Amino acid sequence: MEHSLRNLQVQKMMPQTLHSLQLLSLPLLALKTYLSGIVLDNPYLEPRFDTMEMPLSAYAEPGEAEMAYEGEDRAETLRSGAGHLPFLEQIYAPENESLYDHLSFQAGLCAFSEAEATAARYLISHISSAGYLEESLETAASEIGCDYSLVKRVLGVVQGFTPRGVGARCLSECLCLQADPQAADYAMLTLLLREDLAALAGRKFEFLARKYKISRTRLQKMLDYVQTLNPKPGSCFSSSRLTPYIMPDATVSLSGQRLDIRVGGEASALLSFDPDYMKDVADEEASAFLRQKRLEALNLLSSLDMRSRALERLVAYLAVEQRAFFIKGAAALRPLTQRKAASDLRMSPSTICRCVREKYIVTPQGCFKLDYFFPGGLGGGSSSEQARASISALIAGEDRAAPLSDLAISELLAAKGIQISRRTVSKYRAQLGLGCQLERIRYF
């Protein structure tokens, strides 16, 4: 009898527990999207959040809550009035202009003859999303049925359009088109870009200094200028996705030496519950329907509270375990694993994983994913984030004329108690976007 009763209790709890775990896996943005659909089907619930204020990315297809619509799909949605776009988005959000549209508009402002206009349209249609012409002029002239000289002349006009560098046939031509004729060493710079771009990019200054009889300082200045140019001038038009938005699930703020914690997603903050809705309805069928909806509403509120409590416990735990990080920054981040957190909090590792998944936290040091606070450990009790911060600090303070090698950085870190190999230093340095020793040399 006792065994049967226990099985019955488990069967009753399982759907509620599963629902709670499913909600726990959802980041706040996806949770609000989910709830906005639930309240439409439950008369006992009303949203306390305004769907008008939710970012466009919240209305993506299921399973893609952080992705936005493709530009063409979004434009069609706006034209048709369909979908769940916020009202202000429908009014004010213009359709994304493509590179083709941008160039065609500029071509329409030119005093082209009919043959030149035809050539311009053909060339523009064969410019890639990166901004490069992907058709030879000979083929273009043959397809259009005009002189090669006319196509070449029209290409010269198109290459004067914005963005600068568009219509180039190779990288060196693209950079030459962007170079300012008023820039210092313009003639030498364009010569280097046409003849020895690879050597310049590879910082082969000794070879270039001998070949062109110029100093390394001039070469360094020219390389610095080239690095300000855009190798893909059409890239600002090629992205058809909207920017994904982040809605943090928790906030940790610093008040003196005290850390204050706030977790989003509480049931009372998201939904209002009306227990007296149609309380005195007489129809038996309607009454049964309302009882079912009332029970579903109560279960949902209970699941939201369980989600909120689990997140609050985890964030409070991190505020204790990673307190130094919240006050001092990444260099103070301690090694920590989700398994240890589960053990300390007496929670299932899978529950911790759900708490962390795709969720963000705002801290005095910036906005981070929750999994950022579980860095792998290194020798000497240091974390990978501490190693990255130390590498960044060492490179920032090095002699630019004689930068540190990865081996030298590894040895300096070992002296600080951070035991990592030269290869690991190289990996972390690349993750930080810092060049190798050769790339960091400066000659002025």
Short mmCIF file of C-alpha atoms in Angstrom, two decimals:
data_model
loop_
_atom_site.label_atom_id
_atom_site.label_comp_id
_atom_site.label_asym_id
_atom_site.label_seq_id
_atom_site.Cartn_x
_atom_site.Cartn_y
_atom_site.Cartn_z
CA MET A 1 0.00 0.00 0.00
CA GLU A 2 2.78 2.40 0.97
CA HIS A 3 4.68 1.53 -2.21
CA SER A 4 1.58 2.22 -4.36
CA LEU A 5 1.02 5.56 -2.61
CA ARG A 6 4.64 6.58 -3.28
CA ASN A 7 4.28 5.68 -6.96
CA LEU A 8 1.09 7.74 -7.14
CA GLN A 9 2.85 10.73 -5.60
CA VAL A 10 5.74 10.41 -8.07
CA GLN A 11 3.30 10.21 -10.98
CA LYS A 12 1.55 13.38 -9.77
CA MET A 13 4.80 15.25 -9.24
CA MET A 14 6.55 14.25 -12.42
CA PRO A 15 4.69 16.57 -14.86
CA GLN A 16 5.11 19.51 -12.46
CA THR A 17 8.81 18.76 -11.96
CA LEU A 18 9.42 18.34 -15.67
CA HIS A 19 7.65 21.63 -16.37
CA SER A 20 9.81 23.38 -13.76
CA LEU A 21 12.97 22.00 -15.31
CA GLN A 22 11.86 23.08 -18.77
CA LEU A 23 11.25 26.62 -17.53
CA LEU A 24 14.58 26.61 -15.73
CA SER A 25 16.34 25.93 -19.03
CA LEU A 26 14.83 29.03 -20.65
CA PRO A 27 16.66 32.36 -20.50
CA LEU A 28 14.49 35.31 -19.47
CA LEU A 29 13.87 36.51 -23.03
CA ALA A 30 12.70 33.06 -24.20
CA LEU A 31 10.68 32.67 -20.98
CA LYS A 32 8.73 35.87 -21.67
CA THR A 33 8.12 34.72 -25.23
CA TYR A 34 6.79 31.42 -23.90
CA LEU A 35 4.55 33.10 -21.32
CA SER A 36 3.14 35.56 -23.85
CA GLY A 37 1.65 32.53 -25.63
CA ILE A 38 0.43 30.83 -22.45
CA VAL A 39 -1.58 33.82 -21.19
CA LEU A 40 -3.57 33.91 -24.42
CA ASP A 41 -4.99 30.49 -23.54
CA ASN A 42 -5.53 30.95 -19.80
CA PRO A 43 -8.12 33.47 -18.53
CA TYR A 44 -6.68 33.40 -15.00
CA LEU A 45 -3.37 34.91 -16.07
CA GLU A 46 -2.35 38.34 -17.30
CA PRO A 47 1.21 39.38 -18.27
CA ARG A 48 2.92 42.01 -16.14
CA PHE A 49 5.52 42.63 -18.86
CA ASP A 50 4.80 44.63 -21.99
CA THR A 51 5.28 42.64 -25.20
CA MET A 52 5.63 46.01 -26.99
CA GLU A 53 8.97 46.47 -25.24
CA MET A 54 10.37 43.06 -26.17
CA PRO A 55 13.08 43.11 -28.86
CA LEU A 56 12.36 41.80 -32.34
CA SER A 57 14.63 38.79 -31.82
CA ALA A 58 12.17 37.53 -29.20
CA TYR A 59 9.73 36.68 -31.97
CA ALA A 60 11.99 34.32 -33.93
CA GLU A 61 11.00 30.78 -34.72
CA PRO A 62 10.86 28.28 -31.81
CA GLY A 63 14.33 27.16 -30.81
CA GLU A 64 15.88 30.28 -32.30
CA ALA A 65 14.97 32.86 -29.66
CA GLU A 66 18.26 34.67 -30.00
CA MET A 67 18.17 34.82 -33.79
CA ALA A 68 16.42 37.49 -35.84
CA TYR A 69 14.50 37.38 -39.07
CA GLU A 70 16.23 37.39 -42.42
CA GLY A 71 16.05 40.83 -44.01
CA GLU A 72 13.77 39.71 -46.87
CA ASP A 73 11.47 37.76 -44.56
CA ARG A 74 11.24 40.71 -42.19
CA ALA A 75 10.50 43.09 -45.05
CA GLU A 76 7.73 40.81 -46.27
CA THR A 77 6.32 40.60 -42.74
CA LEU A 78 6.24 44.38 -42.48
CA ARG A 79 4.56 44.70 -45.88
CA SER A 80 1.91 42.09 -45.08
CA GLY A 81 1.33 43.15 -41.49
CA ALA A 82 1.61 39.52 -40.40
CA GLY A 83 3.61 38.11 -37.53
CA HIS A 84 4.09 39.41 -34.00
CA LEU A 85 6.32 42.43 -34.68
CA PRO A 86 6.14 45.15 -32.04
CA PHE A 87 4.04 48.10 -33.20
CA LEU A 88 6.94 50.57 -33.09
CA GLU A 89 9.03 48.18 -35.22
CA GLN A 90 6.27 48.10 -37.82
CA ILE A 91 6.15 51.89 -38.00
CA TYR A 92 9.76 52.97 -37.77
CA ALA A 93 11.97 50.06 -38.86
CA PRO A 94 12.99 50.57 -42.52
CA GLU A 95 13.75 47.65 -44.78
CA ASN A 96 17.41 46.70 -44.81
CA GLU A 97 19.14 48.13 -47.87
CA SER A 98 21.29 45.63 -49.73
CA LEU A 99 24.65 46.42 -51.33
CA TYR A 100 23.03 45.91 -54.74
CA ASP A 101 20.33 48.49 -53.94
CA HIS A 102 22.92 50.92 -52.59
CA LEU A 103 25.08 50.71 -55.70
CA SER A 104 22.11 50.78 -58.08
CA PHE A 105 20.87 53.98 -56.46
CA GLN A 106 24.26 55.64 -57.03
CA ALA A 107 24.37 54.39 -60.62
CA GLY A 108 20.97 56.00 -61.19
CA LEU A 109 22.46 59.37 -60.28
CA CYS A 110 25.13 59.11 -62.98
CA ALA A 111 24.74 60.60 -66.46
CA PHE A 112 25.17 57.24 -68.19
CA SER A 113 24.24 56.55 -71.77
CA GLU A 114 21.92 53.61 -72.35
CA ALA A 115 24.87 51.28 -73.11
CA GLU A 116 26.78 52.51 -70.05
CA ALA A 117 23.73 52.07 -67.82
CA THR A 118 23.36 48.50 -69.08
CA ALA A 119 27.02 47.80 -68.33
CA ALA A 120 26.69 49.35 -64.85
CA ARG A 121 23.67 47.18 -64.03
CA TYR A 122 25.51 44.07 -65.23
CA LEU A 123 28.65 44.84 -63.22
CA ILE A 124 26.71 45.71 -60.06
CA SER A 125 24.77 42.44 -60.31
CA HIS A 126 28.08 40.57 -60.31
CA ILE A 127 29.53 42.27 -57.22
CA SER A 128 29.62 39.89 -54.25
CA SER A 129 28.31 40.65 -50.79
CA ALA A 130 31.91 41.34 -49.74
CA GLY A 131 32.13 44.05 -52.41
CA TYR A 132 34.30 42.31 -55.05
CA LEU A 133 33.56 42.04 -58.77
CA GLU A 134 33.23 38.35 -59.59
CA GLU A 135 33.09 38.65 -63.38
CA SER A 136 35.92 39.41 -65.81
CA LEU A 137 35.60 42.51 -67.96
CA GLU A 138 36.06 40.43 -71.11
CA THR A 139 33.10 38.21 -70.17
CA ALA A 140 31.01 41.23 -69.22
CA ALA A 141 31.69 42.92 -72.57
CA SER A 142 30.81 39.70 -74.41
CA GLU A 143 27.58 39.15 -72.46
CA ILE A 144 26.43 42.75 -72.83
CA GLY A 145 27.55 43.02 -76.46
CA CYS A 146 29.62 46.17 -76.12
CA ASP A 147 33.27 47.29 -76.25
CA TYR A 148 35.72 46.23 -73.59
CA SER A 149 36.79 49.88 -73.19
CA LEU A 150 33.24 50.91 -72.32
CA VAL A 151 32.93 48.24 -69.60
CA LYS A 152 36.31 49.22 -68.19
CA ARG A 153 35.30 52.89 -68.13
CA VAL A 154 32.01 52.10 -66.35
CA LEU A 155 33.83 49.93 -63.81
CA GLY A 156 36.05 52.91 -63.00
CA VAL A 157 32.92 54.92 -62.21
CA VAL A 158 31.42 52.12 -60.08
CA GLN A 159 34.69 51.83 -58.18
CA GLY A 160 34.20 55.46 -57.18
CA PHE A 161 30.91 54.64 -55.42
CA THR A 162 30.56 54.15 -51.70
CA PRO A 163 31.55 52.13 -49.79
CA ARG A 164 35.11 52.85 -50.85
CA GLY A 165 36.85 49.84 -52.33
CA VAL A 166 33.72 48.32 -53.84
CA GLY A 167 34.01 46.78 -57.31
CA ALA A 168 37.63 45.70 -56.83
CA ARG A 169 38.80 42.50 -58.49
CA CYS A 170 41.34 41.54 -55.85
CA LEU A 171 42.42 42.53 -52.35
CA SER A 172 45.30 44.73 -53.44
CA GLU A 173 43.04 46.70 -55.80
CA CYS A 174 40.42 47.01 -53.04
CA LEU A 175 42.97 48.52 -50.64
CA CYS A 176 44.38 50.81 -53.32
CA LEU A 177 40.89 52.15 -54.04
CA GLN A 178 40.45 52.97 -50.36
CA ALA A 179 43.85 54.62 -49.87
CA ASP A 180 43.65 58.39 -49.59
CA PRO A 181 45.73 60.14 -52.33
CA GLN A 182 46.54 62.79 -49.73
CA ALA A 183 47.99 60.22 -47.32
CA ALA A 184 51.71 60.29 -46.58
CA ASP A 185 53.77 58.02 -48.87
CA TYR A 186 50.70 57.40 -51.07
CA ALA A 187 52.74 56.52 -54.18
CA MET A 188 54.98 54.10 -52.27
CA LEU A 189 52.00 52.66 -50.43
CA THR A 190 50.06 51.85 -53.60
CA LEU A 191 53.21 50.35 -55.12
CA LEU A 192 53.64 48.08 -52.11
CA LEU A 193 49.96 47.09 -52.19
CA ARG A 194 50.18 46.13 -55.87
CA GLU A 195 53.56 44.42 -55.81
CA ASP A 196 54.26 43.14 -52.28
CA LEU A 197 51.04 43.05 -50.26
CA ALA A 198 51.82 39.60 -48.85
CA ALA A 199 55.27 40.70 -47.70
CA LEU A 200 53.85 43.83 -46.08
CA ALA A 201 51.12 41.85 -44.32
CA GLY A 202 53.73 39.33 -43.18
CA ARG A 203 55.85 42.17 -41.75
CA LYS A 204 58.87 41.22 -43.85
CA PHE A 205 60.32 44.64 -43.20
CA GLU A 206 63.94 43.66 -43.72
CA PHE A 207 63.21 42.37 -47.24
CA LEU A 208 61.02 45.36 -48.13
CA ALA A 209 63.51 47.89 -46.70
CA ARG A 210 66.27 46.49 -48.93
CA LYS A 211 64.06 46.22 -52.02
CA TYR A 212 62.52 49.70 -51.88
CA LYS A 213 65.31 51.52 -50.02
CA ILE A 214 63.01 52.78 -47.28
CA SER A 215 63.22 52.65 -43.48
CA ARG A 216 61.37 50.22 -41.25
CA THR A 217 59.70 53.17 -39.56
CA ARG A 218 58.07 54.20 -42.86
CA LEU A 219 57.02 50.61 -43.46
CA GLN A 220 55.51 50.41 -39.99
CA LYS A 221 53.48 53.59 -40.59
CA MET A 222 52.24 52.31 -43.94
CA LEU A 223 51.23 48.97 -42.41
CA ASP A 224 49.38 50.79 -39.63
CA TYR A 225 47.48 52.77 -42.25
CA VAL A 226 46.63 49.67 -44.30
CA GLN A 227 45.21 48.03 -41.17
CA THR A 228 42.64 50.84 -40.94
CA LEU A 229 41.23 49.89 -44.38
CA ASN A 230 38.38 47.44 -44.91
CA PRO A 231 39.27 44.26 -46.83
CA LYS A 232 35.53 43.54 -47.29
CA PRO A 233 33.90 46.89 -48.07
CA GLY A 234 30.50 45.34 -48.71
CA SER A 235 30.37 43.58 -45.36
CA CYS A 236 28.28 46.32 -43.76
CA PHE A 237 25.47 45.39 -46.17
CA SER A 238 25.92 41.62 -46.27
CA SER A 239 24.46 40.87 -42.84
CA SER A 240 20.70 40.50 -43.17
CA ARG A 241 20.11 39.55 -39.57
CA LEU A 242 19.07 41.95 -36.88
CA THR A 243 21.21 42.34 -33.81
CA PRO A 244 20.31 39.73 -31.16
CA TYR A 245 19.39 41.25 -27.81
CA ILE A 246 20.42 40.09 -24.35
CA MET A 247 17.96 40.20 -21.48
CA PRO A 248 19.99 39.39 -18.33
CA ASP A 249 18.52 36.89 -15.90
CA ALA A 250 20.31 38.28 -12.85
CA THR A 251 22.14 41.34 -11.62
CA VAL A 252 24.91 41.62 -9.04
CA SER A 253 25.69 45.16 -7.93
CA LEU A 254 28.35 46.46 -5.58
CA SER A 255 27.34 48.73 -2.71
CA GLY A 256 30.50 49.56 -0.79
CA GLN A 257 31.86 46.10 0.00
CA ARG A 258 28.41 44.48 -0.11
CA LEU A 259 27.12 42.56 -3.11
CA ASP A 260 23.42 42.98 -3.85
CA ILE A 261 21.67 40.28 -5.90
CA ARG A 262 18.56 40.55 -8.03
CA VAL A 263 17.16 37.68 -10.10
CA GLY A 264 14.59 38.16 -12.85
CA GLY A 265 11.79 35.79 -13.74
CA GLU A 266 9.80 35.79 -10.48
CA ALA A 267 6.19 34.73 -10.97
CA SER A 268 4.87 37.90 -9.31
CA ALA A 269 6.94 40.06 -11.67
CA LEU A 270 5.86 38.24 -14.83
CA LEU A 271 2.22 37.26 -14.29
CA SER A 272 -0.84 38.36 -12.34
CA PHE A 273 -3.32 35.70 -11.16
CA ASP A 274 -7.04 36.34 -10.73
CA PRO A 275 -8.41 33.57 -8.44
CA ASP A 276 -12.00 34.90 -8.61
CA TYR A 277 -12.33 34.86 -12.40
CA MET A 278 -15.93 33.67 -13.19
CA LYS A 279 -16.13 32.19 -9.71
CA ASP A 280 -19.91 31.68 -9.74
CA VAL A 281 -20.32 30.18 -13.22
CA ALA A 282 -23.23 27.74 -13.25
CA ASP A 283 -22.58 25.72 -16.41
CA GLU A 284 -21.00 22.40 -15.45
CA GLU A 285 -18.89 22.06 -18.61
CA ALA A 286 -17.61 25.62 -18.33
CA SER A 287 -16.91 25.08 -14.63
CA ALA A 288 -14.80 21.99 -15.37
CA PHE A 289 -12.87 23.91 -18.04
CA LEU A 290 -12.19 26.78 -15.63
CA ARG A 291 -11.04 24.39 -12.88
CA GLN A 292 -8.54 22.88 -15.30
CA LYS A 293 -7.25 26.32 -16.37
CA ARG A 294 -7.01 27.46 -12.76
CA LEU A 295 -4.95 24.39 -11.88
CA GLU A 296 -2.68 24.98 -14.89
CA ALA A 297 -2.18 28.59 -13.84
CA LEU A 298 -1.28 27.63 -10.27
CA ASN A 299 1.14 24.98 -11.51
CA LEU A 300 2.80 27.49 -13.83
CA LEU A 301 3.20 30.04 -11.02
CA SER A 302 4.68 27.34 -8.81
CA SER A 303 7.12 26.32 -11.56
CA LEU A 304 8.19 29.94 -12.05
CA ASP A 305 8.85 30.28 -8.34
CA MET A 306 10.96 27.10 -8.37
CA ARG A 307 12.94 28.49 -11.34
CA SER A 308 13.50 31.79 -9.56
CA ARG A 309 14.62 30.14 -6.31
CA ALA A 310 17.09 27.86 -8.11
CA LEU A 311 18.64 30.78 -9.99
CA GLU A 312 18.78 32.89 -6.84
CA ARG A 313 20.60 30.15 -4.95
CA LEU A 314 23.14 29.74 -7.73
CA VAL A 315 23.80 33.48 -8.12
CA ALA A 316 24.14 33.89 -4.34
CA TYR A 317 26.62 31.00 -4.36
CA LEU A 318 28.63 32.66 -7.13
CA ALA A 319 28.60 35.95 -5.23
CA VAL A 320 30.38 34.14 -2.38
CA GLU A 321 32.69 31.87 -4.39
CA GLN A 322 33.66 34.52 -6.96
CA ARG A 323 33.42 37.58 -4.69
CA ALA A 324 36.91 38.74 -5.66
CA PHE A 325 35.90 38.82 -9.31
CA PHE A 326 32.91 41.08 -8.70
CA ILE A 327 35.16 43.54 -6.87
CA LYS A 328 38.51 43.28 -8.71
CA GLY A 329 37.77 41.85 -12.16
CA ALA A 330 38.74 38.88 -14.37
CA ALA A 331 42.21 38.45 -12.87
CA ALA A 332 40.57 37.42 -9.58
CA LEU A 333 38.26 34.75 -11.08
CA ARG A 334 38.76 31.47 -9.22
CA PRO A 335 38.66 27.96 -10.71
CA LEU A 336 35.18 26.49 -10.23
CA THR A 337 33.20 23.64 -11.77
CA GLN A 338 29.47 23.11 -12.10
CA ARG A 339 29.87 19.74 -10.37
CA LYS A 340 31.35 21.42 -7.29
CA ALA A 341 28.54 23.98 -7.29
CA ALA A 342 25.98 21.16 -7.47
CA SER A 343 27.65 19.39 -4.57
CA ASP A 344 27.89 22.51 -2.41
CA LEU A 345 24.28 23.53 -3.12
CA ARG A 346 22.99 19.94 -2.85
CA MET A 347 21.42 20.22 -6.26
CA SER A 348 21.56 17.91 -9.26
CA PRO A 349 24.37 18.67 -11.76
CA SER A 350 21.71 18.69 -14.48
CA THR A 351 19.80 21.37 -12.54
CA ILE A 352 22.94 23.51 -12.33
CA CYS A 353 23.46 23.00 -16.06
CA ARG A 354 19.91 24.19 -16.75
CA CYS A 355 20.42 27.21 -14.48
CA VAL A 356 23.54 28.20 -16.41
CA ARG A 357 22.41 27.44 -19.96
CA GLU A 358 22.20 30.54 -22.21
CA LYS A 359 21.71 32.89 -19.27
CA TYR A 360 23.43 36.21 -18.65
CA ILE A 361 24.31 38.16 -15.54
CA VAL A 362 25.09 41.87 -15.19
CA THR A 363 27.99 42.58 -12.83
CA PRO A 364 30.11 45.60 -11.87
CA GLN A 365 32.65 44.21 -14.37
CA GLY A 366 30.20 43.95 -17.28
CA CYS A 367 27.66 41.49 -18.68
CA PHE A 368 28.69 37.82 -18.81
CA LYS A 369 27.22 34.42 -19.54
CA LEU A 370 26.72 32.43 -16.34
CA ASP A 371 29.05 29.71 -17.58
CA TYR A 372 31.85 32.32 -17.54
CA PHE A 373 32.00 31.85 -13.76
CA PHE A 374 32.94 28.20 -14.09
CA PRO A 375 36.44 28.42 -15.61
CA GLY A 376 38.70 25.40 -15.80
CA GLY A 377 41.52 25.18 -13.28
CA LEU A 378 45.23 25.42 -14.08
CA GLY A 379 48.36 24.55 -12.20
CA GLY A 380 48.90 26.56 -9.04
CA GLY A 381 45.17 26.93 -8.33
CA SER A 382 44.67 29.59 -11.01
CA SER A 383 41.84 29.82 -13.50
CA SER A 384 42.04 30.15 -17.27
CA GLU A 385 40.58 33.65 -16.98
CA GLN A 386 43.34 34.65 -14.58
CA ALA A 387 45.86 33.35 -17.10
CA ARG A 388 44.28 35.35 -19.93
CA ALA A 389 44.19 38.50 -17.83
CA SER A 390 47.85 38.03 -16.86
CA ILE A 391 48.88 37.46 -20.50
CA SER A 392 47.02 40.61 -21.53
CA ALA A 393 48.71 42.60 -18.76
CA LEU A 394 52.19 41.32 -19.64
CA ILE A 395 51.75 42.18 -23.32
CA ALA A 396 50.32 45.61 -22.49
CA GLY A 397 53.41 46.43 -20.44
CA GLU A 398 56.07 44.95 -22.72
CA ASP A 399 58.73 46.83 -24.68
CA ARG A 400 57.12 47.25 -28.11
CA ALA A 401 60.50 47.29 -29.81
CA ALA A 402 61.31 43.89 -28.25
CA PRO A 403 58.02 42.11 -27.46
CA LEU A 404 57.85 38.99 -25.35
CA SER A 405 57.80 35.56 -26.94
CA ASP A 406 55.18 33.00 -25.90
CA LEU A 407 57.90 31.04 -24.10
CA ALA A 408 58.99 34.12 -22.16
CA ILE A 409 55.36 34.80 -21.18
CA SER A 410 54.99 31.20 -20.02
CA GLU A 411 58.07 31.56 -17.83
CA LEU A 412 56.89 34.86 -16.35
CA LEU A 413 53.50 33.33 -15.55
CA ALA A 414 55.20 30.35 -13.90
CA ALA A 415 57.05 32.78 -11.63
CA LYS A 416 53.61 34.07 -10.58
CA GLY A 417 52.37 30.55 -9.87
CA ILE A 418 50.36 30.13 -13.08
CA GLN A 419 51.59 26.95 -14.71
CA ILE A 420 50.75 26.88 -18.43
CA SER A 421 52.75 25.77 -21.44
CA ARG A 422 53.98 27.92 -24.31
CA ARG A 423 51.33 26.35 -26.56
CA THR A 424 48.57 27.30 -24.11
CA VAL A 425 49.93 30.85 -23.97
CA SER A 426 49.69 30.97 -27.76
CA LYS A 427 46.09 29.73 -27.68
CA TYR A 428 44.99 32.22 -25.00
CA ARG A 429 46.83 35.07 -26.74
CA ALA A 430 44.99 34.30 -29.99
CA GLN A 431 41.67 34.20 -28.11
CA LEU A 432 42.45 37.68 -26.79
CA GLY A 433 43.08 38.92 -30.33
CA LEU A 434 46.75 39.66 -29.63
CA GLY A 435 49.34 39.05 -32.32
CA CYS A 436 52.43 36.91 -32.08
CA GLN A 437 55.84 38.33 -31.16
CA LEU A 438 56.64 39.27 -34.76
CA GLU A 439 53.28 40.99 -35.27
CA ARG A 440 53.69 43.08 -32.13
CA ILE A 441 57.07 44.60 -33.03
CA ARG A 442 56.94 48.36 -33.42
CA TYR A 443 59.65 50.48 -35.09
CA PHE A 444 58.58 53.87 -33.78
#
